[in-house]
Tab-separated table of C-alpha atoms in Angstrom:
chain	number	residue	atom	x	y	z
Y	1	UNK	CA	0.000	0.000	0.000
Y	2	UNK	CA	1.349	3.347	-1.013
Y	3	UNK	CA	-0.969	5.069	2.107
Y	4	UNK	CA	-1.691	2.970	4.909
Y	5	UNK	CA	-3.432	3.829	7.887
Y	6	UNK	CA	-3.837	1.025	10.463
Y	7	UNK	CA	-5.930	1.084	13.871
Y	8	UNK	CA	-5.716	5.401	14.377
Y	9	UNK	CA	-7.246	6.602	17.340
Y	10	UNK	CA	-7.442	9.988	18.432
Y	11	UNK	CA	-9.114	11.486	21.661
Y	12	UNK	CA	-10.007	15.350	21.755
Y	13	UNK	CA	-11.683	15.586	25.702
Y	14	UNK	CA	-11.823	12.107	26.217
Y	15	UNK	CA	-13.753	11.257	23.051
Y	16	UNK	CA	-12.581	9.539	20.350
Y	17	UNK	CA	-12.817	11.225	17.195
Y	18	UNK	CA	-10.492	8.426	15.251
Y	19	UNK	CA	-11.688	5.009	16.798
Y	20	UNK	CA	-9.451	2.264	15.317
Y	21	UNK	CA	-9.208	3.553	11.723
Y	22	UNK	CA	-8.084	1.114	8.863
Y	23	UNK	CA	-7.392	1.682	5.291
Y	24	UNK	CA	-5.015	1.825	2.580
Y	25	UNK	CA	-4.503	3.631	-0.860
Y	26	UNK	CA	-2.635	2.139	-3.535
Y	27	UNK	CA	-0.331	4.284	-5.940
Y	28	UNK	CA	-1.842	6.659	-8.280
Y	29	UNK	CA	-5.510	6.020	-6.382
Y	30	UNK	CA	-7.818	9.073	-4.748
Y	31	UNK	CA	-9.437	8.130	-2.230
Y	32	UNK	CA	-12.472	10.211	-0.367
Y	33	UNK	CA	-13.399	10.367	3.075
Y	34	UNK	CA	-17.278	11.056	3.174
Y	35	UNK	CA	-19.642	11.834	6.581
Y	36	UNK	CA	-21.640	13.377	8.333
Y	37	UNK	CA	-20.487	16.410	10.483
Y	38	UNK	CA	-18.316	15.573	13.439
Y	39	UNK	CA	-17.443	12.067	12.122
Y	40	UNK	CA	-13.293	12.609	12.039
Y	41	UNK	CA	-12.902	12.958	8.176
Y	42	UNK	CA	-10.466	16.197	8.214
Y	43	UNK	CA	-9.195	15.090	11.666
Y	44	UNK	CA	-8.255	11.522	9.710
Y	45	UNK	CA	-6.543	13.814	7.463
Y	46	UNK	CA	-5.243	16.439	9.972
Y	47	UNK	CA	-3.078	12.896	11.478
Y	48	UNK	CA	-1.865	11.651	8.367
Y	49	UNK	CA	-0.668	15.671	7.094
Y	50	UNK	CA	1.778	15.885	11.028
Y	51	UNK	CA	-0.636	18.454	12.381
Y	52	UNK	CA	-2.430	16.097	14.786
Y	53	UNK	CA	-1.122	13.578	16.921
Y	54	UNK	CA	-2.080	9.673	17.057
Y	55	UNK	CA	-2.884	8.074	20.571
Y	56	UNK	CA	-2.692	4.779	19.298
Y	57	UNK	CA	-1.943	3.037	15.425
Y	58	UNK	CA	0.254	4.121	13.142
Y	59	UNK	CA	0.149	5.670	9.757
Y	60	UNK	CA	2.792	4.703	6.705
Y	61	UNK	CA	3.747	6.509	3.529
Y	62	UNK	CA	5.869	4.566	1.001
Y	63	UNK	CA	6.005	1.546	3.526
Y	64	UNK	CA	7.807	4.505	5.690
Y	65	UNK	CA	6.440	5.260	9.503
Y	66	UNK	CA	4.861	8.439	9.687
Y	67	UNK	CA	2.883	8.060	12.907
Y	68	UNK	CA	3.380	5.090	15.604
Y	69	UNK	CA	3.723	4.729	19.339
Y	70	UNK	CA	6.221	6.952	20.439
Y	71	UNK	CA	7.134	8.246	17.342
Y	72	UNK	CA	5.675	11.140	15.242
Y	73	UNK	CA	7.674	12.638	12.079
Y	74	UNK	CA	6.548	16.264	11.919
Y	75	UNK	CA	4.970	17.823	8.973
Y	76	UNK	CA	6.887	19.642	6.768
Y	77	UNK	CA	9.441	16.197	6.814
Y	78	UNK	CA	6.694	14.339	5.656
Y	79	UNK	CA	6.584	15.034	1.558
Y	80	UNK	CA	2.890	15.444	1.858
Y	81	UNK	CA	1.069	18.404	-0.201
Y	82	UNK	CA	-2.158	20.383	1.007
Y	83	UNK	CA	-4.474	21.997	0.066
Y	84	UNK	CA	-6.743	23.861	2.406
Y	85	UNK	CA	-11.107	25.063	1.728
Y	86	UNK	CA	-9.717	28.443	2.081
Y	87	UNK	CA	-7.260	28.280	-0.502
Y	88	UNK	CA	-4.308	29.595	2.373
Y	89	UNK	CA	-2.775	31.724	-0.835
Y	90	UNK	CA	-0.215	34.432	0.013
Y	91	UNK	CA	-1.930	37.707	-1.115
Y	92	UNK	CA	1.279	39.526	-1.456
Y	93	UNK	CA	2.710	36.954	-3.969
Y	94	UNK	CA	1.322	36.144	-7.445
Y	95	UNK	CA	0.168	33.200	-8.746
Y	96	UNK	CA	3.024	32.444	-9.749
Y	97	UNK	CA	5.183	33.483	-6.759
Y	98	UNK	CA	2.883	31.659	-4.605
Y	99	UNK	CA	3.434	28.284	-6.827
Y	100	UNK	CA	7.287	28.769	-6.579
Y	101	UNK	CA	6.837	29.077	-2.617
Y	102	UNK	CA	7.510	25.668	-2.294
Y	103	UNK	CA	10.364	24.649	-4.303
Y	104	UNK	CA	13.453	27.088	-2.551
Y	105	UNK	CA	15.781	24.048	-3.185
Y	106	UNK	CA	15.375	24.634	-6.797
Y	107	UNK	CA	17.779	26.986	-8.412
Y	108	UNK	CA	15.467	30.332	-9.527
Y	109	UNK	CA	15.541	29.179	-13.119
Y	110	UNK	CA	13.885	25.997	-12.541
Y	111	UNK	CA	11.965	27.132	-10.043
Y	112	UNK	CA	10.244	29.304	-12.244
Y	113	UNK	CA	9.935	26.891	-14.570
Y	114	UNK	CA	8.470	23.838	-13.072
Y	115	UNK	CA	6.175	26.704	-11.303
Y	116	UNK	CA	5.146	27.480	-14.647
Y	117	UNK	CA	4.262	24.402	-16.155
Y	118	UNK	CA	1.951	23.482	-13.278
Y	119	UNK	CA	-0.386	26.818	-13.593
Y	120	UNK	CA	0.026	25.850	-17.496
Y	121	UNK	CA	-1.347	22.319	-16.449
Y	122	UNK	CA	-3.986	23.648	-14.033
Y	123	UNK	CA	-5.295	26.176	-16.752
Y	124	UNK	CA	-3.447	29.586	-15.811
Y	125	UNK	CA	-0.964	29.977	-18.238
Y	126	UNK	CA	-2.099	33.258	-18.867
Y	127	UNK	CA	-2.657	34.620	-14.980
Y	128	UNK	CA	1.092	34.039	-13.731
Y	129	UNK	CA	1.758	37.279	-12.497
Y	130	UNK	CA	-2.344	37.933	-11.064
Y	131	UNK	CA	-2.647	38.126	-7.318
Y	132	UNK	CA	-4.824	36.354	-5.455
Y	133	UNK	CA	-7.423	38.949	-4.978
Y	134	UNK	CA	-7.437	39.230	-8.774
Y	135	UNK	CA	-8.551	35.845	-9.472
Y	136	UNK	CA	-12.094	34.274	-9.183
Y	137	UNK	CA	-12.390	31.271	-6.372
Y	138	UNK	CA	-12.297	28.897	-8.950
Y	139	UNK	CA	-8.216	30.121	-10.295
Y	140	UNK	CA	-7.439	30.264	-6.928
Y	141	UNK	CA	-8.418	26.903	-6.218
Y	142	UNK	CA	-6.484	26.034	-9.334
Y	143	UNK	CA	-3.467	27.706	-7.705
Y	144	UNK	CA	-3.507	26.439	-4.457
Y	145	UNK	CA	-3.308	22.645	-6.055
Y	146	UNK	CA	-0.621	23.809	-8.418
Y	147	UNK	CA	0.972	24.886	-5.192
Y	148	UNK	CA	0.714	21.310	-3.721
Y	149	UNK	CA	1.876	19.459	-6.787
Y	150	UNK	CA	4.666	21.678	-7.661
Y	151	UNK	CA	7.525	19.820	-5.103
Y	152	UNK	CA	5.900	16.302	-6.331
Y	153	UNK	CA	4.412	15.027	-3.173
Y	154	UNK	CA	4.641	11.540	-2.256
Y	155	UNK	CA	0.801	11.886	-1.163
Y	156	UNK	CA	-1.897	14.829	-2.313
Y	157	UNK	CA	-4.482	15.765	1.233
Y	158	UNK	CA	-7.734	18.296	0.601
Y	159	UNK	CA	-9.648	19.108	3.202
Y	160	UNK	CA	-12.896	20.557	1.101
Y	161	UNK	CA	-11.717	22.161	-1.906
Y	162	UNK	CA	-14.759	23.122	-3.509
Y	163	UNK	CA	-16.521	24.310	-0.445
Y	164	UNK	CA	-16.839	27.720	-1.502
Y	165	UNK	CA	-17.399	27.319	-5.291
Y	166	UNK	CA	-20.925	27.616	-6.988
Y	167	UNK	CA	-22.900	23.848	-8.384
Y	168	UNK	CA	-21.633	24.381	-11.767
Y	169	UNK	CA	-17.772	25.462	-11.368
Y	170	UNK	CA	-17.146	22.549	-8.825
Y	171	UNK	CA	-18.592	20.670	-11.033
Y	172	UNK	CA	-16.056	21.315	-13.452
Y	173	UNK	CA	-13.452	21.441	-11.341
Y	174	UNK	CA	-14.338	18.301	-10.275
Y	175	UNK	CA	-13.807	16.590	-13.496
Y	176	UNK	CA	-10.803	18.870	-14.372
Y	177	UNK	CA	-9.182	17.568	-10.881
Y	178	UNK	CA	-9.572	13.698	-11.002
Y	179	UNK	CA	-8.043	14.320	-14.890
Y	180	UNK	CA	-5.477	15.960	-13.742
Y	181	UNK	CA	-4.486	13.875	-10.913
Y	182	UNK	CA	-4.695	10.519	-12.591
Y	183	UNK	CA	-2.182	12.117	-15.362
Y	184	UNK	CA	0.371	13.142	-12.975
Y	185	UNK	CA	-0.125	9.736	-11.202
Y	186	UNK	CA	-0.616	11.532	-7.618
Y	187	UNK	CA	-1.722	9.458	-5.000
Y	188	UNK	CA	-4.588	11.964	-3.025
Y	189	UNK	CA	-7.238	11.631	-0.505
Y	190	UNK	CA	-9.780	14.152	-0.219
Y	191	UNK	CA	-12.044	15.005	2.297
Y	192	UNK	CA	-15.661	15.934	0.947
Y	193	UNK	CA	-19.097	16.416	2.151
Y	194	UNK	CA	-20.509	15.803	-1.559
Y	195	UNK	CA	-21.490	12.961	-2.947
Y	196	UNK	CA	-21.478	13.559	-6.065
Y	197	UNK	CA	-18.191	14.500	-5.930
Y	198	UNK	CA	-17.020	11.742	-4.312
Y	199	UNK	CA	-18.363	9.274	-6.830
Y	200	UNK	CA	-16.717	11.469	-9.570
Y	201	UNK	CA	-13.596	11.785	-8.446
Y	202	UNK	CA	-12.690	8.881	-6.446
Y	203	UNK	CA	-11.527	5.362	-6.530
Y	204	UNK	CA	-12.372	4.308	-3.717
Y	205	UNK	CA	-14.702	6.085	-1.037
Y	206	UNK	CA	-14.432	5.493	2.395
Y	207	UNK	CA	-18.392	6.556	4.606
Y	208	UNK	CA	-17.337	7.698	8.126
Y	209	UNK	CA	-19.525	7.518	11.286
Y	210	UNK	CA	-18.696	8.340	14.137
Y	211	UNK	CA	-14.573	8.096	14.450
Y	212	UNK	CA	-15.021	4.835	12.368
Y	213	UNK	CA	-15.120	3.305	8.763
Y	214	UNK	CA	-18.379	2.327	8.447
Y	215	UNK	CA	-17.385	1.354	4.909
Y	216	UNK	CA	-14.850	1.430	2.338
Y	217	UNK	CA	-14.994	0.671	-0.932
Y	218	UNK	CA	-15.191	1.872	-4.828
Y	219	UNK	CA	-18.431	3.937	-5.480
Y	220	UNK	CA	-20.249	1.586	-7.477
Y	221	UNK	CA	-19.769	-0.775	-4.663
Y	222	UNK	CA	-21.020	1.652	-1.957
Y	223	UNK	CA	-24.182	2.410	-3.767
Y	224	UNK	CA	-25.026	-0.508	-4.587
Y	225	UNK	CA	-23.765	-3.114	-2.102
Y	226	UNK	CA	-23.727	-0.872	1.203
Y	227	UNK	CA	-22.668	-2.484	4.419
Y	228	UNK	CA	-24.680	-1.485	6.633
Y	229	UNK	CA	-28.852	0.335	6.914
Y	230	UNK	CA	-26.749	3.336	7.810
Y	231	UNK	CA	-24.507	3.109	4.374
Y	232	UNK	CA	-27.726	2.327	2.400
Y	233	UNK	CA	-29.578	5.091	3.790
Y	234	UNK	CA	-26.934	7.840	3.480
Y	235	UNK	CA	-25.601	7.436	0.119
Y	236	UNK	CA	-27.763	8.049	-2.556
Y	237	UNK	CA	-31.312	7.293	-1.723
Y	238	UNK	CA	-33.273	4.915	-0.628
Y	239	UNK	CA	-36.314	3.190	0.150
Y	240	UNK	CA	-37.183	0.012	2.134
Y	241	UNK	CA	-39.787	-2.738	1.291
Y	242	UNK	CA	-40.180	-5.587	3.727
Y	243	UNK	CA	-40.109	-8.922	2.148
Y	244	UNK	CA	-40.284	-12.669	3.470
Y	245	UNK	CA	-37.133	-15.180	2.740
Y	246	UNK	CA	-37.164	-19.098	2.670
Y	247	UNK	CA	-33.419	-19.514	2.852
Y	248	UNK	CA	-33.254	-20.610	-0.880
Y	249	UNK	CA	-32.319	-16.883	-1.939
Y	250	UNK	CA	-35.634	-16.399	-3.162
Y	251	UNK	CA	-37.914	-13.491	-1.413
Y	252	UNK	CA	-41.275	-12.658	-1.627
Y	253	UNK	CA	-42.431	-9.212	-1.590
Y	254	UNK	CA	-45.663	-6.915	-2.427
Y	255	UNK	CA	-43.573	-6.091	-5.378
Y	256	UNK	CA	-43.219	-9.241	-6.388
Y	257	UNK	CA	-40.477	-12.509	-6.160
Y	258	UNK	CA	-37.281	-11.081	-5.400
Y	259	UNK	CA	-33.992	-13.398	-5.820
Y	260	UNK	CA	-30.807	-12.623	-3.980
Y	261	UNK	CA	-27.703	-12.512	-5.404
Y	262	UNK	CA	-26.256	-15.657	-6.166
Y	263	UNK	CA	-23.059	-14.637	-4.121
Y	264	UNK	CA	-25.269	-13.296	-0.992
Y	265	UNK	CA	-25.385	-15.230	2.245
Y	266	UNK	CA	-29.152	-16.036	1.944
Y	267	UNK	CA	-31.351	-14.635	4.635
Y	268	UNK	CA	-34.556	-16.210	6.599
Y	269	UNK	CA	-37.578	-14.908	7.226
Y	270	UNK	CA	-38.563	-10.958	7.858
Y	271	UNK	CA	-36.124	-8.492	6.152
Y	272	UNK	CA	-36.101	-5.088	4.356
Y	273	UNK	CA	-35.230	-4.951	1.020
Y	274	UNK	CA	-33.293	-1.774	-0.345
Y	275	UNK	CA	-34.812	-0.237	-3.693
Y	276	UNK	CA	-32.563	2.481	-5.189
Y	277	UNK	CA	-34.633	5.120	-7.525
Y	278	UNK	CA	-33.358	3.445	-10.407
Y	279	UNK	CA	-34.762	0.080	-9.446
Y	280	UNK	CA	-37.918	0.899	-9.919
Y	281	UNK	CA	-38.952	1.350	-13.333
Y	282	UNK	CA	-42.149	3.061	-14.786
Y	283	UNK	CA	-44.134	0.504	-16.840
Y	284	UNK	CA	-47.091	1.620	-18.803
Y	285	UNK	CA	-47.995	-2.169	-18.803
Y	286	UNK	CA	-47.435	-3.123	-15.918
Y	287	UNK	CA	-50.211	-4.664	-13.819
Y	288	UNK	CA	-48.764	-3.293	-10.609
Y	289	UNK	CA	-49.595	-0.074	-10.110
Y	290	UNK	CA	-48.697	2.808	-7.353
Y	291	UNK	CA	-49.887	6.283	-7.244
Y	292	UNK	CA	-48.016	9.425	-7.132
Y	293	UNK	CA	-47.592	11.216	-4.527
Y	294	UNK	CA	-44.555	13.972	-5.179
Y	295	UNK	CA	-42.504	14.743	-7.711
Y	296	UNK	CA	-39.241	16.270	-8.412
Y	297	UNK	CA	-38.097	18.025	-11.876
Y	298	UNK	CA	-34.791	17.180	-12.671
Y	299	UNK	CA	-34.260	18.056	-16.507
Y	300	UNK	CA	-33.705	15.010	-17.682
Y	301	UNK	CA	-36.156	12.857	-15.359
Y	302	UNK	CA	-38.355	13.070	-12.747
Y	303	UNK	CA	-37.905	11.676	-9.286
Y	304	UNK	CA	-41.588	10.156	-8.289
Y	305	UNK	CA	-42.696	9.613	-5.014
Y	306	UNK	CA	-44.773	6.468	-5.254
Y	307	UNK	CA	-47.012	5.220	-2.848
Y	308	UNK	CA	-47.950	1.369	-3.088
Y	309	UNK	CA	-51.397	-0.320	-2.005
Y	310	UNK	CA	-50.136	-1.180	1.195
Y	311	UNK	CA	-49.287	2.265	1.922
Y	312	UNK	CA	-45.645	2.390	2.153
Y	313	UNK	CA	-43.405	5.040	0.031
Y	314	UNK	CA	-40.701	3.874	-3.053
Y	315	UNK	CA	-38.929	6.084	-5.198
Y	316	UNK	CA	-38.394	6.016	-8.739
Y	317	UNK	CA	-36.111	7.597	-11.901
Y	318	UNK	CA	-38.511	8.178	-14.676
Y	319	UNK	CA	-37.712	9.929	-18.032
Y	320	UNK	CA	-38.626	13.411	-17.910
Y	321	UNK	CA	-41.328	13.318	-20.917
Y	322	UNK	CA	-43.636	10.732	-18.729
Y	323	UNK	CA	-44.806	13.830	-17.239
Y	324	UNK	CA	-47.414	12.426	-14.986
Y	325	UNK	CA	-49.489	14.990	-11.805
Y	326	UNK	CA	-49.439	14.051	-8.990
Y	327	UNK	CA	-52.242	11.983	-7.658
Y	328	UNK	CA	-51.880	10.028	-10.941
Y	329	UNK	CA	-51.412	6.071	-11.092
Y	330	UNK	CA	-48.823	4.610	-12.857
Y	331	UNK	CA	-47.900	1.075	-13.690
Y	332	UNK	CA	-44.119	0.006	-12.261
Y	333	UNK	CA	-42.257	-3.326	-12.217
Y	334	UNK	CA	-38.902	-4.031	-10.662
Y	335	UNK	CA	-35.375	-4.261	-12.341
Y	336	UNK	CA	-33.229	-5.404	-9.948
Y	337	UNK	CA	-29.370	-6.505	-10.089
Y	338	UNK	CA	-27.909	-6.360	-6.708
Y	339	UNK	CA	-31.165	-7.526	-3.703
Y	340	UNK	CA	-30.073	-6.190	-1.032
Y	341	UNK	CA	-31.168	-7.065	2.466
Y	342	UNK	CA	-31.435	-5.724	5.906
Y	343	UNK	CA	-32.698	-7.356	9.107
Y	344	UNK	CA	-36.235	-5.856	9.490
Y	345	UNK	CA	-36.935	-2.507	11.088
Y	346	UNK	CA	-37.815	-3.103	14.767
């Protein structure tokens, strides 16, 4: 493992805000630490950057001890680049100036060259010698991660960095990012409260709760095989249909038979059944019908509200010209690949 993190605890006032973390990033991955508020993501990466101490585990780098009991190699020996929500630019400096920061063991000809080709990389060719308070929150963002790159970090850490940009630059930079990263071959872990931006831009995603993992794992994976009710329920969304098993993988539910994957542990008797939006598919001829009870515009589709004979509430994708009111009935059917099951509610 290029980044490994193994059992990290950390108390703050005699609670743990790290509780026996474990994971690991290979070379050239990005990984993103996702969570609710207060769950230790930019502590998690406040230990690994040197500015916060470990009470117990240890953290490597390159198969190199970073952080381990009794020992803790301070941060600016660690060949680890940051970037910060606010940016942390030097207004006095330029963007280039502030890019060139870094790399004082370079003689000033290289300096300003390598400095140069990253702001050419990150799209600022033509704003080397702007200050910070002449750029928009989007260059500056651009130059702050130039910044981190320019010395070649062993490891990339961001702690939020599209916190303070609108929907459709992060967006962007989102894209632009992962790109840019996965050309350079920087290892990075990035600490996000977006989802969205976590499935865009990472390899593997790691859901925090609490001071601990609560899953880790590529995207695709997280949505649709989550660990745990609290995975399911946070990522994405999600509804819940109980169902009956017989052991043989094969459930029974208002919806209809149900089969479990054929790599599940097969349940018995009362469970829920997850049902992502896109599982449930709007069928003109479908016998089984549910009524609608809200509905969301999205451009492209609608998300429906759908409320079943029996009472209970699914959600469903549909194609934005089946434009149906609310109060309607429409016919559905289920297109399952992954069942997923819980142990029933209460």
């Amino acid at each position: 493992m290029w980044l490994e993190v193994a059992g990290a605890t950390r108390h703050f006032d005699g609670r743990a805000a790290l509780d026996g973390l474990d994971f690991g990033l290979a070379e050239g991955e990005i990984g993103c630490l996702l969570g609710p508020s207060g769950c230790g993501k930019t502590t998690t990466l406040r230990c690994i950057a040197g500015l916060e101490t470990l009470d117990q585990g240890r953290i490597l780098c390159r198969d190199e001890l970073l952080s381990g009991p009794g020992m803790h190699r301070p941060a600016h020996r660690r060949g680890i680049g940051l970037v910060f929500q606010d940016h942390a630019l030097f207004p006095h400096l330029s963007a280039l100036g502030n890019v060139e920061f870094g790399l004082s063991q370079l003689p000033p000809a290289e300096r300003r060259r390598r400095a140069s080709e990253l702001l050419e990389r990150v799209g600022l060719a033509d704003r080397l010698d702007a200050f910070p308070g002449q750029l928009s929150g989007g260059q500056q963002q651009r130059v702050a991660l130039a910044r981190a790159l320019a010395p070649s970090p062993s490891l990339l850490l961001m702690d939020e960095p599209f916190a303070n940009l609108d929907v459709a630059l992060r967006e962007r930079l989102v894209g632009e990012l992962g790109a840019l990263l996965r050309r350079t071959g920087t290892t990075a872990l990035v600490v996000t409260h977006e989802q969205q931006d976590a499935f865009t831009l990472a390899d593997r995603i790691g859901l925090m709760r609490e001071g601990r993992l609560e899953q880790w794992a590529t995207p695709y994976d997280l949505y649709h095989r989550p660990a745990s009710r609290f995975a399911a329920e946070f990522i994405g969304r999600a509804s819940f249909i109980p169902a009956c098993c017989n052991g043989s993988g094969e459930l029974q539910s208002e919806l209809g038979p149900l089969r479990e994957d054929s790599h599940a542990t097969h349940c018995s008797g009362p469970v829920d059944v997850l049902l992502r939006p896109d599982d449930v598919v709007h069928d003109d001829d479908s016998p089984l019908k549910a009524r609608i009870v809200e509905r969301s515009f999205r451009g492209a589709d609608f998300l429906y509200t759908l409320e079943l004979s029996s009472g209970r509430r699914v959600l469903s994708i549909v194609p934005s010209h089946h434009d149906h009111r609310v109060g309607e009935a429409i016919g559905i059917r289920l297109d399952t690949d992954h069942v997923i099951t819980f142990p029933a509610a209460g």
